[in-house]
Amino acid sequence: QVQLVESGGGLIQAGGSLRISCAASGRTFSNYAMAWFRQGPGKEREFVAAIHWNGGFTYYADSVKGRFTISRDNAKSTMYLQMNSLKPEDTAVYYCAAEQTLRLPITARQFDKWGQGTQVTVSS
């Protein structure tokens, strides 16, 4: 079993940038495809970005494409989400998730390993 811990969230002004991280422990990190999801106030959890085990393929929600970049460092067992040009509608709790096989379309149901989440608040 892999354990996931997010960090790096905070309060940021619209237009700013923030990088959040997901540190993994337990099973071999490189065995897993990884993803970021978010859940805003009163909203369902939604897909943000995903990355294959070797970083060779990445996927993004249309709402973040061109602004967010997902990456991973298997040597550090850590995944990142670089968020640029942040908007108030990006305000949410951001969760990282792990699964051994990515299937398209990517949905939260595929993932059974989750972190506790990190809050990102974008002020206007």
Coordinates of C-alpha atoms in Angstrom, one line a residue:
Q1 CA 0.0 0.0 0.0
V2 CA 1.2 3.5 -0.8
Q3 CA 0.6 6.5 1.5
L4 CA 0.2 9.9 0.0
V5 CA 0.7 13.3 1.7
E6 CA 0.0 16.6 -0.1
S7 CA 1.6 19.9 0.9
G8 CA 2.2 23.4 -0.5
G9 CA -1.4 24.8 -0.5
G10 CA -2.2 28.3 0.7
L11 CA -3.8 31.6 -0.1
I12 CA -2.7 33.3 -3.4
Q13 CA -4.0 36.2 -5.4
A14 CA -5.5 35.7 -8.8
G15 CA -2.9 35.6 -11.5
G16 CA -0.3 34.2 -9.2
S17 CA 1.5 30.9 -9.1
L18 CA 1.7 28.0 -6.7
R19 CA 3.3 24.6 -6.6
I20 CA 1.8 21.8 -4.6
S21 CA 3.4 18.5 -3.9
C22 CA 2.4 14.9 -3.1
A23 CA 4.9 12.8 -1.3
A24 CA 4.5 9.0 -1.4
S25 CA 5.7 6.4 1.0
G26 CA 5.3 2.6 1.3
R27 CA 5.1 0.8 -2.0
T28 CA 7.4 1.7 -4.9
F29 CA 6.2 5.0 -6.2
S30 CA 7.2 4.3 -9.8
N31 CA 4.7 1.4 -9.9
Y32 CA 1.8 3.9 -9.9
A33 CA 0.2 6.3 -12.3
M34 CA -0.6 9.5 -10.3
A35 CA -3.3 12.1 -10.6
W36 CA -4.5 15.4 -9.1
F37 CA -8.2 16.0 -8.3
R38 CA -9.9 18.9 -6.7
Q39 CA -13.1 19.6 -4.8
G40 CA -14.4 23.1 -4.5
P41 CA -17.0 24.3 -2.0
G42 CA -20.3 22.6 -2.8
K43 CA -18.9 20.8 -5.8
E44 CA -18.1 17.2 -6.7
R45 CA -14.5 16.0 -6.9
E46 CA -13.2 16.7 -10.4
F47 CA -10.2 15.5 -12.3
V48 CA -7.3 18.0 -12.8
A49 CA -4.3 16.2 -14.2
A50 CA -2.7 12.8 -14.4
I51 CA 0.7 11.4 -15.3
H52 CA 1.9 7.9 -16.2
W53 CA 4.4 6.0 -14.1
N54 CA 7.4 7.2 -16.1
G55 CA 6.1 10.7 -16.8
G56 CA 5.8 9.9 -20.5
F57 CA 2.2 10.8 -20.8
T58 CA 0.2 13.5 -19.1
Y59 CA -3.4 14.5 -19.2
Y60 CA -5.2 17.6 -18.2
A61 CA -8.7 18.9 -17.7
D62 CA -9.7 21.5 -20.2
S63 CA -10.2 24.0 -17.4
V64 CA -6.5 23.9 -16.5
K65 CA -4.8 23.1 -19.8
G66 CA -2.0 25.6 -20.5
R67 CA -2.0 26.9 -16.9
F68 CA -1.1 23.8 -14.8
T69 CA 1.8 21.4 -15.3
I70 CA 1.9 18.0 -13.6
S71 CA 5.3 16.3 -13.1
R72 CA 6.9 13.6 -11.0
D73 CA 10.3 12.7 -9.6
N74 CA 10.4 9.0 -9.0
A75 CA 13.8 9.2 -7.2
K76 CA 12.1 11.4 -4.6
S77 CA 8.8 9.6 -4.7
T78 CA 7.1 12.9 -5.2
M79 CA 4.6 14.4 -7.7
Y80 CA 4.0 18.1 -8.3
L81 CA 1.4 20.4 -9.7
Q82 CA 2.7 23.7 -10.9
M83 CA -0.3 26.1 -11.1
N84 CA 0.1 29.4 -13.0
S85 CA -2.3 32.2 -13.8
L86 CA -4.5 31.1 -10.9
K87 CA -8.2 32.1 -10.9
P88 CA -10.7 32.3 -8.1
E89 CA -12.5 29.3 -9.6
D90 CA -9.4 27.2 -8.9
T91 CA -10.1 27.5 -5.2
A92 CA -10.5 24.0 -3.9
V93 CA -9.0 21.2 -1.8
Y94 CA -6.5 19.5 -4.0
Y95 CA -6.0 15.7 -3.6
C96 CA -3.4 13.4 -5.1
A97 CA -4.3 9.9 -6.0
A98 CA -2.5 6.8 -7.1
E99 CA -3.4 3.8 -9.3
Q100 CA -1.4 1.2 -11.1
T101 CA -3.2 1.5 -14.4
L102 CA -4.7 4.7 -15.9
R103 CA -7.9 4.2 -17.9
L104 CA -9.5 6.9 -20.1
P105 CA -11.6 8.8 -19.3
I106 CA -9.9 9.4 -16.0
T107 CA -12.3 9.5 -13.1
A108 CA -12.1 9.5 -9.3
R109 CA -13.6 6.0 -9.2
Q110 CA -10.4 4.5 -10.7
F111 CA -8.4 5.5 -7.7
D112 CA -8.4 3.8 -4.3
K113 CA -5.3 5.5 -2.8
W114 CA -5.8 9.1 -1.8
G115 CA -4.1 11.8 0.2
Q116 CA -5.8 14.0 2.8
G117 CA -5.8 17.1 0.6
T118 CA -4.3 20.5 0.6
Q119 CA -6.4 23.7 0.5
V120 CA -5.7 26.2 -2.3
T121 CA -7.5 29.5 -2.1
V122 CA -7.3 32.1 -4.8
S123 CA -8.5 35.6 -3.9
S124 CA -9.8 38.0 -6.5

